[in-house]
Amino acid sequence: MKRFNIAVLPGDGIGPEIVGEAVKVLQAVGQKFLAEFALSEALVGGASIDAHGVPLTDEVLKLTMKSDAVLLGAVGGIKWEGLDYSIRPERALLALRKELGLFANLRPARIYRELIDASTLKPEVIEGVDLLVVRELTGGLYFGTPKGIEKLPDGTERGVNTMVYTTPEIERIARVGFDVARKRGKKLCSVDKANVLETTELWRKVVIRVGKDYPDVELSHMYVDNCAMQLIRNPRQFDVIVTENTFGDILSDEASMLTGSIGMLPSASIGSTKNRAMYEPIHGSAPDIAGKGIANPIATILSVAMMLKYSFDMNEASDIIERAVEKVLAKGYRTADIMQSGMTRVSCAEMGEAVLKEL
Ligand code: IPM
Ligand code: MG
């Protein structure tokens, strides 16, 4: 029997609710496919600040380092917004990404036929959309230095962040983009702002160079502002998008709305070694609906499906979860965020239950 150690970090807001459902799905799949998942749950983000004064303790970081994979819910909330940036809940997420070396974040946006009317966009625009955003995750504006807020002699302040990329950083994320494009529709669109930002001028140059190793993948380039427009104008033109950290953060939220709700998009953060990976929904902790039991657990459940596929090579188990989600949607079960008239409105727990039943 295969045995995997998984660090489970529910986090804040709706995190514990959605992770709770995803864990049930994981355990059920483990029984079905004779894999043992040893789960270690720990605090992260605001929950960790309340208990230990810091968003990520050394113990929890160590736990994630010796685990085969990490399942994370969400971090952050109004309660901790006044804190200094260096100890905000979000820091935990950034530290985990950085310390675990998870430089590539895969965010698939796929339209479920059943949800075609749940999107704010016209059905004919989104029908058949199946794209993947490959977001660079450990560089760019999020991590570049100098950064911070300083007081100036005249009493005003100056805030600085730095967008910086080195050739090796661009090369490795470009390779991830080309590799996944090769396994999908063989089209890669690299998104930059090379008409203005030097760092992305370098980005474009390096991506073109790496592309020489992938003659079978059709490479195109797009400025980020145009990409934001094209995503809602004609999203079907995209297969794989590869882009820097901040652009990827923004574009993946936009892409999620093609699918009807941000509550539908899973993500996998991977690095260069297979035993380091983190899986989480792309959405946040949604403090406004936390504790009400109405959150959509599907993004987290689909993140578990990604874990099975990318970390544990359990492709069949992964597919079974995706099929189960499709069936549940086909049966008309909807959480509040994807509710449509004539459908059955269910809670977070009921949605989890419904997916379990279809496994
Ligand atoms: C995401 C989130 C995070 C990010 C926040 C919570 C730090 O928006 O995963 O997209 O900006 O990366
Ligand atoms: Mg985001």
Short mmCIF file of C-alpha atoms and ligand atoms in Angstrom, two decimals:
data_model
loop_
_atom_site.label_atom_id
_atom_site.label_comp_id
_atom_site.label_asym_id
_atom_site.label_seq_id
_atom_site.Cartn_x
_atom_site.Cartn_y
_atom_site.Cartn_z
CA MET A 1 0.00 0.00 0.00
CA LYS A 2 1.30 3.42 -0.94
CA ARG A 3 1.66 5.85 1.91
CA PHE A 4 1.82 9.63 1.59
CA ASN A 5 2.30 12.31 4.23
CA ILE A 6 0.18 15.38 3.67
CA ALA A 7 0.35 18.62 5.64
CA VAL A 8 -3.15 20.06 5.90
CA LEU A 9 -3.29 23.80 6.56
CA PRO A 10 -6.91 24.99 6.62
CA GLY A 11 -6.02 28.59 7.50
CA ASP A 12 -8.65 31.30 7.98
CA GLY A 13 -12.16 32.30 7.00
CA ILE A 14 -13.81 29.65 4.85
CA GLY A 15 -10.52 27.70 4.81
CA PRO A 16 -11.48 25.14 7.47
CA GLU A 17 -14.91 24.54 5.86
CA ILE A 18 -13.67 23.88 2.36
CA VAL A 19 -10.62 21.90 3.45
CA GLY A 20 -12.86 19.74 5.65
CA GLU A 21 -14.84 18.64 2.60
CA ALA A 22 -11.76 18.15 0.44
CA VAL A 23 -10.14 15.96 3.10
CA LYS A 24 -13.20 13.69 3.18
CA VAL A 25 -12.90 13.27 -0.58
CA LEU A 26 -9.19 12.54 -0.24
CA GLN A 27 -9.76 9.86 2.41
CA ALA A 28 -12.51 8.23 0.39
CA VAL A 29 -10.30 8.05 -2.68
CA GLY A 30 -7.49 6.64 -0.53
CA GLN A 31 -9.71 3.75 0.54
CA LYS A 32 -10.87 3.10 -2.97
CA PHE A 33 -7.40 3.10 -4.48
CA LEU A 34 -5.58 1.53 -1.53
CA ALA A 35 -3.40 4.48 -0.69
CA GLU A 36 -2.81 5.64 2.83
CA PHE A 37 -2.86 9.37 3.37
CA ALA A 38 -1.34 10.37 6.69
CA LEU A 39 -2.65 13.85 7.41
CA SER A 40 -1.04 16.33 9.79
CA GLU A 41 -3.15 19.39 10.40
CA ALA A 42 -1.58 22.66 11.49
CA LEU A 43 -2.32 26.35 11.89
CA VAL A 44 -1.32 28.91 9.30
CA GLY A 45 -2.08 32.58 8.58
CA GLY A 46 -4.32 34.49 10.98
CA ALA A 47 -5.07 31.35 12.98
CA SER A 48 -1.34 30.97 13.63
CA ILE A 49 -0.97 34.66 14.50
CA ASP A 50 -3.68 34.29 17.15
CA ALA A 51 -2.04 31.20 18.64
CA HIS A 52 1.67 31.93 18.21
CA GLY A 53 2.04 35.57 17.16
CA VAL A 54 3.41 34.71 13.72
CA PRO A 55 1.62 33.61 10.51
CA LEU A 56 3.95 30.63 9.98
CA THR A 57 5.92 28.92 12.74
CA ASP A 58 9.18 27.06 12.15
CA GLU A 59 7.46 23.84 13.21
CA VAL A 60 4.81 24.20 10.55
CA LEU A 61 7.38 25.07 7.91
CA LYS A 62 9.35 21.96 8.91
CA LEU A 63 6.19 19.89 8.76
CA THR A 64 5.51 21.03 5.20
CA MET A 65 9.11 20.32 4.23
CA LYS A 66 8.96 16.71 5.32
CA SER A 67 5.51 16.13 3.82
CA ASP A 68 4.95 14.75 0.35
CA ALA A 69 2.44 17.50 -0.38
CA VAL A 70 0.62 20.38 1.28
CA LEU A 71 -3.11 21.08 1.12
CA LEU A 72 -3.92 24.67 1.98
CA GLY A 73 -7.29 26.40 2.40
CA ALA A 74 -6.94 30.17 2.51
CA VAL A 75 -5.38 32.82 4.71
CA GLY A 76 -6.25 36.35 5.77
CA GLY A 77 -9.15 38.32 7.17
CA ILE A 78 -10.29 41.73 8.34
CA LYS A 79 -9.08 41.02 11.87
CA TRP A 80 -5.41 41.01 10.82
CA GLU A 81 -5.50 43.77 8.23
CA GLY A 82 -4.01 46.38 10.54
CA LEU A 83 -0.85 44.35 11.18
CA ASP A 84 2.52 45.19 9.69
CA TYR A 85 3.07 43.58 6.28
CA SER A 86 5.85 41.43 7.66
CA ILE A 87 3.49 39.52 9.98
CA ARG A 88 0.27 39.53 7.97
CA PRO A 89 -1.44 36.18 7.32
CA GLU A 90 -0.57 36.42 3.61
CA ARG A 91 3.12 36.28 4.54
CA ALA A 92 2.66 32.63 5.47
CA LEU A 93 1.59 31.80 1.97
CA LEU A 94 4.46 33.72 0.40
CA ALA A 95 6.97 32.14 2.81
CA LEU A 96 5.70 28.64 2.08
CA ARG A 97 5.96 29.22 -1.66
CA LYS A 98 9.45 30.62 -1.34
CA GLU A 99 10.85 28.18 1.23
CA LEU A 100 9.46 25.14 -0.57
CA GLY A 101 10.79 26.45 -3.87
CA LEU A 102 7.37 26.37 -5.54
CA PHE A 103 8.11 28.62 -8.47
CA ALA A 104 5.36 27.42 -10.79
CA ASN A 105 1.67 27.81 -10.10
CA LEU A 106 -0.72 25.98 -12.40
CA ARG A 107 -4.24 27.38 -12.52
CA PRO A 108 -6.58 25.59 -14.90
CA ALA A 109 -9.81 27.28 -15.96
CA ARG A 110 -12.18 24.87 -17.57
CA ILE A 111 -15.82 25.46 -18.38
CA TYR A 112 -18.28 22.90 -17.12
CA ARG A 113 -21.11 22.54 -19.59
CA GLU A 114 -23.58 22.55 -16.70
CA LEU A 115 -22.34 25.93 -15.49
CA ILE A 116 -22.31 27.68 -18.81
CA ASP A 117 -25.18 29.94 -17.76
CA ALA A 118 -23.64 30.68 -14.37
CA SER A 119 -20.97 32.88 -15.94
CA THR A 120 -21.57 36.57 -16.39
CA LEU A 121 -20.29 36.14 -19.96
CA LYS A 122 -22.34 34.98 -22.93
CA PRO A 123 -22.47 31.19 -23.43
CA GLU A 124 -21.18 31.49 -27.01
CA VAL A 125 -18.08 33.27 -25.72
CA ILE A 126 -17.14 30.77 -23.04
CA GLU A 127 -18.32 27.49 -24.55
CA GLY A 128 -15.40 25.09 -24.80
CA VAL A 129 -12.92 27.24 -22.90
CA ASP A 130 -10.13 25.11 -21.44
CA LEU A 131 -7.08 27.10 -20.52
CA LEU A 132 -4.26 26.96 -18.03
CA VAL A 133 -2.48 29.89 -16.45
CA VAL A 134 1.11 29.11 -15.48
CA ARG A 135 1.97 31.81 -12.97
CA GLU A 136 5.55 32.41 -11.82
CA LEU A 137 5.27 32.26 -8.03
CA THR A 138 8.50 33.10 -6.24
CA GLY A 139 9.79 36.17 -8.04
CA GLY A 140 8.71 39.45 -9.57
CA LEU A 141 6.98 42.25 -7.66
CA TYR A 142 6.01 39.99 -4.78
CA PHE A 143 9.58 39.29 -3.73
CA GLY A 144 11.85 41.83 -5.43
CA THR A 145 13.97 44.19 -3.35
CA PRO A 146 14.22 47.00 -2.45
CA LYS A 147 10.75 47.03 -0.99
CA GLY A 148 8.94 48.76 1.85
CA ILE A 149 7.57 52.10 2.97
CA GLU A 150 9.95 54.80 4.13
CA LYS A 151 9.44 58.19 5.71
CA LEU A 152 10.93 61.09 3.81
CA PRO A 153 12.48 64.17 5.46
CA ASP A 154 9.57 66.34 4.32
CA GLY A 155 7.14 64.12 6.24
CA THR A 156 5.73 62.35 3.20
CA GLU A 157 6.22 58.65 2.61
CA ARG A 158 7.59 56.57 -0.22
CA GLY A 159 6.46 53.03 -1.02
CA VAL A 160 8.62 50.76 -3.14
CA ASN A 161 8.33 47.34 -4.72
CA THR A 162 10.67 46.00 -7.32
CA MET A 163 9.81 43.81 -10.28
CA VAL A 164 12.87 41.71 -10.88
CA TYR A 165 13.59 38.52 -12.81
CA THR A 166 16.86 36.78 -13.60
CA THR A 167 17.49 34.65 -16.66
CA PRO A 168 17.40 31.32 -14.74
CA GLU A 169 14.10 32.27 -13.09
CA ILE A 170 12.53 33.02 -16.46
CA GLU A 171 14.02 29.94 -18.07
CA ARG A 172 12.64 27.48 -15.55
CA ILE A 173 9.09 28.90 -15.58
CA ALA A 174 9.17 29.05 -19.39
CA ARG A 175 10.11 25.36 -19.45
CA VAL A 176 7.15 24.51 -17.22
CA GLY A 177 4.93 26.47 -19.62
CA PHE A 178 6.27 24.68 -22.69
CA ASP A 179 6.18 21.27 -21.01
CA VAL A 180 2.53 21.55 -19.99
CA ALA A 181 1.58 23.07 -23.37
CA ARG A 182 3.19 20.06 -25.03
CA LYS A 183 0.88 17.77 -23.06
CA ARG A 184 -2.19 19.87 -23.89
CA GLY A 185 -3.06 21.88 -27.01
CA LYS A 186 0.57 22.72 -27.89
CA LYS A 187 -0.02 26.47 -27.77
CA LEU A 188 1.79 28.75 -25.36
CA CYS A 189 1.08 32.44 -24.95
CA SER A 190 3.69 34.34 -22.96
CA VAL A 191 2.23 37.44 -21.34
CA ASP A 192 4.44 40.44 -20.58
CA LYS A 193 4.58 44.21 -20.75
CA ALA A 194 7.69 44.30 -22.88
CA ASN A 195 6.73 47.63 -24.43
CA VAL A 196 7.27 49.36 -21.08
CA LEU A 197 8.98 47.14 -18.49
CA GLU A 198 12.59 46.12 -19.06
CA THR A 199 12.28 43.11 -16.79
CA THR A 200 9.60 41.71 -19.06
CA GLU A 201 11.58 42.63 -22.15
CA LEU A 202 14.14 40.20 -20.76
CA TRP A 203 11.29 37.80 -20.03
CA ARG A 204 10.24 37.81 -23.68
CA LYS A 205 13.79 37.35 -24.94
CA VAL A 206 14.41 34.35 -22.69
CA VAL A 207 11.04 32.74 -23.48
CA ILE A 208 11.84 32.97 -27.20
CA ARG A 209 15.21 31.33 -26.59
CA VAL A 210 13.74 28.50 -24.52
CA GLY A 211 11.09 28.07 -27.22
CA LYS A 212 13.79 26.90 -29.65
CA ASP A 213 13.81 23.63 -27.69
CA TYR A 214 10.09 23.21 -28.28
CA PRO A 215 9.53 23.51 -32.02
CA ASP A 216 6.29 21.52 -31.68
CA VAL A 217 4.74 24.17 -29.40
CA GLU A 218 3.31 27.28 -31.04
CA LEU A 219 4.59 30.28 -29.11
CA SER A 220 2.91 33.68 -29.10
CA HIS A 221 3.37 36.84 -27.03
CA MET A 222 0.82 39.24 -25.66
CA TYR A 223 0.96 42.39 -23.58
CA VAL A 224 -0.79 41.95 -20.27
CA ASP A 225 -3.38 44.68 -20.86
CA ASN A 226 -4.35 43.13 -24.16
CA CYS A 227 -4.47 39.69 -22.53
CA ALA A 228 -6.90 40.99 -19.90
CA MET A 229 -9.13 42.13 -22.75
CA GLN A 230 -8.69 39.01 -24.91
CA LEU A 231 -9.61 36.76 -21.97
CA ILE A 232 -13.15 38.09 -22.00
CA ARG A 233 -13.32 38.88 -25.72
CA ASN A 234 -12.29 35.49 -27.04
CA PRO A 235 -11.02 33.17 -24.30
CA ARG A 236 -11.04 30.13 -26.56
CA GLN A 237 -7.92 31.39 -28.31
CA PHE A 238 -5.86 30.40 -25.25
CA ASP A 239 -4.39 27.06 -24.34
CA VAL A 240 -1.54 27.76 -21.91
CA ILE A 241 -0.63 31.23 -20.66
CA VAL A 242 2.74 31.72 -18.96
CA THR A 243 3.34 34.92 -17.07
CA GLU A 244 5.05 36.64 -14.17
CA ASN A 245 3.78 36.59 -10.60
CA THR A 246 1.58 39.70 -10.36
CA PHE A 247 0.19 39.43 -13.89
CA GLY A 248 -0.65 35.79 -13.17
CA ASP A 249 -2.39 36.69 -9.93
CA ILE A 250 -4.64 39.15 -11.73
CA LEU A 251 -5.26 37.19 -14.92
CA SER A 252 -6.12 33.98 -13.06
CA ASP A 253 -8.85 35.74 -11.07
CA GLU A 254 -10.18 37.07 -14.34
CA ALA A 255 -10.00 33.63 -15.95
CA SER A 256 -11.92 32.14 -13.04
CA MET A 257 -14.96 34.23 -13.89
CA LEU A 258 -15.17 32.51 -17.25
CA THR A 259 -16.06 29.39 -15.29
CA GLY A 260 -18.84 31.11 -13.39
CA SER A 261 -17.17 31.49 -10.03
CA ILE A 262 -13.81 31.89 -8.40
CA GLY A 263 -15.02 29.07 -6.18
CA MET A 264 -14.32 26.63 -8.99
CA LEU A 265 -10.59 27.07 -9.65
CA PRO A 266 -7.99 24.78 -8.11
CA SER A 267 -4.26 25.30 -8.26
CA ALA A 268 -1.02 23.39 -7.95
CA SER A 269 2.22 25.01 -6.92
CA ILE A 270 5.21 22.99 -7.91
CA GLY A 271 8.97 23.29 -7.93
CA SER A 272 11.84 21.31 -9.27
CA THR A 273 11.49 18.35 -6.92
CA LYS A 274 8.48 16.12 -6.90
CA ASN A 275 8.17 15.83 -3.12
CA ARG A 276 7.60 19.55 -2.74
CA ALA A 277 4.18 20.80 -3.81
CA MET A 278 1.25 22.75 -2.47
CA TYR A 279 -2.37 22.57 -3.56
CA GLU A 280 -4.92 25.26 -2.87
CA PRO A 281 -7.98 26.93 -4.34
CA ILE A 282 -7.13 30.21 -6.07
CA HIS A 283 -9.72 32.10 -4.06
CA GLY A 284 -9.18 33.76 -0.70
CA SER A 285 -10.59 33.28 2.79
CA ALA A 286 -13.88 35.12 2.02
CA PRO A 287 -14.38 36.48 5.56
CA ASP A 288 -17.82 37.81 4.58
CA ILE A 289 -19.24 34.30 4.24
CA ALA A 290 -16.99 32.43 6.69
CA GLY A 291 -18.77 30.26 9.21
CA LYS A 292 -22.06 30.39 7.31
CA GLY A 293 -21.52 27.01 5.68
CA ILE A 294 -22.28 28.39 2.21
CA ALA A 295 -18.80 28.39 0.65
CA ASN A 296 -18.11 26.37 -2.48
CA PRO A 297 -15.68 23.51 -1.69
CA ILE A 298 -15.23 22.51 -5.35
CA ALA A 299 -12.02 24.48 -5.96
CA THR A 300 -10.42 22.73 -2.98
CA ILE A 301 -11.78 19.33 -3.95
CA LEU A 302 -10.36 19.84 -7.45
CA SER A 303 -7.06 20.86 -5.82
CA VAL A 304 -7.00 17.43 -4.20
CA ALA A 305 -7.53 15.95 -7.66
CA MET A 306 -4.50 17.91 -8.88
CA MET A 307 -2.49 16.62 -5.90
CA LEU A 308 -3.29 13.02 -6.76
CA LYS A 309 -2.21 13.58 -10.34
CA TYR A 310 0.89 15.73 -9.97
CA SER A 311 2.32 14.53 -6.65
CA PHE A 312 1.20 10.92 -6.38
CA ASP A 313 0.80 9.79 -10.00
CA MET A 314 -2.72 8.62 -9.18
CA ASN A 315 -4.27 9.71 -12.45
CA GLU A 316 -7.29 7.47 -12.26
CA ALA A 317 -8.15 8.64 -8.76
CA SER A 318 -7.75 12.22 -9.92
CA ASP A 319 -10.07 11.66 -12.89
CA ILE A 320 -12.68 10.05 -10.67
CA ILE A 321 -12.87 13.17 -8.54
CA GLU A 322 -13.24 15.40 -11.60
CA ARG A 323 -15.97 13.15 -12.99
CA ALA A 324 -17.74 13.19 -9.61
CA VAL A 325 -17.77 17.00 -9.64
CA GLU A 326 -19.23 16.97 -13.15
CA LYS A 327 -21.95 14.53 -12.11
CA VAL A 328 -22.88 16.58 -9.07
CA LEU A 329 -23.20 19.70 -11.21
CA ALA A 330 -25.21 17.76 -13.79
CA LYS A 331 -27.60 16.72 -11.02
CA GLY A 332 -28.26 20.38 -10.35
CA TYR A 333 -26.51 20.84 -7.01
CA ARG A 334 -25.26 24.39 -6.59
CA THR A 335 -23.61 26.36 -3.81
CA ALA A 336 -24.68 30.00 -3.49
CA ASP A 337 -21.92 31.37 -5.75
CA ILE A 338 -23.04 29.28 -8.74
CA MET A 339 -26.76 29.15 -7.95
CA GLN A 340 -29.12 29.34 -10.90
CA SER A 341 -32.89 29.18 -10.99
CA GLY A 342 -34.34 25.69 -11.06
CA MET A 343 -31.26 24.20 -9.37
CA THR A 344 -30.89 22.76 -5.88
CA ARG A 345 -29.09 25.06 -3.52
CA VAL A 346 -26.72 23.21 -1.20
CA SER A 347 -24.39 24.10 1.64
CA CYS A 348 -20.65 23.57 1.65
CA ALA A 349 -21.03 20.29 3.56
CA GLU A 350 -23.85 19.08 1.32
CA MET A 351 -21.76 19.77 -1.76
CA GLY A 352 -18.89 17.76 -0.25
CA GLU A 353 -21.33 14.97 0.60
CA ALA A 354 -22.73 14.96 -2.94
CA VAL A 355 -19.25 14.62 -4.46
CA LEU A 356 -18.43 11.76 -2.04
CA LYS A 357 -21.53 9.92 -3.15
CA GLU A 358 -20.50 10.07 -6.81
CA LEU A 359 -16.96 8.76 -6.28
C1 IPM B 1 -3.52 34.02 -4.72
C2 IPM B 1 -3.80 35.01 -3.64
C3 IPM B 1 -2.50 35.34 -2.91
C4 IPM B 1 -1.55 35.94 -3.92
C5 IPM B 1 -2.65 36.23 -1.68
C6 IPM B 1 -3.63 35.70 -0.69
C7 IPM B 1 -1.33 36.48 -1.02
O1 IPM B 1 -4.41 36.15 -4.18
O2 IPM B 1 -3.03 32.92 -4.40
O3 IPM B 1 -3.79 34.33 -5.88
O4 IPM B 1 -1.60 37.15 -4.16
O5 IPM B 1 -0.75 35.20 -4.49
MG MG B 2 -4.90 36.00 -6.22
#
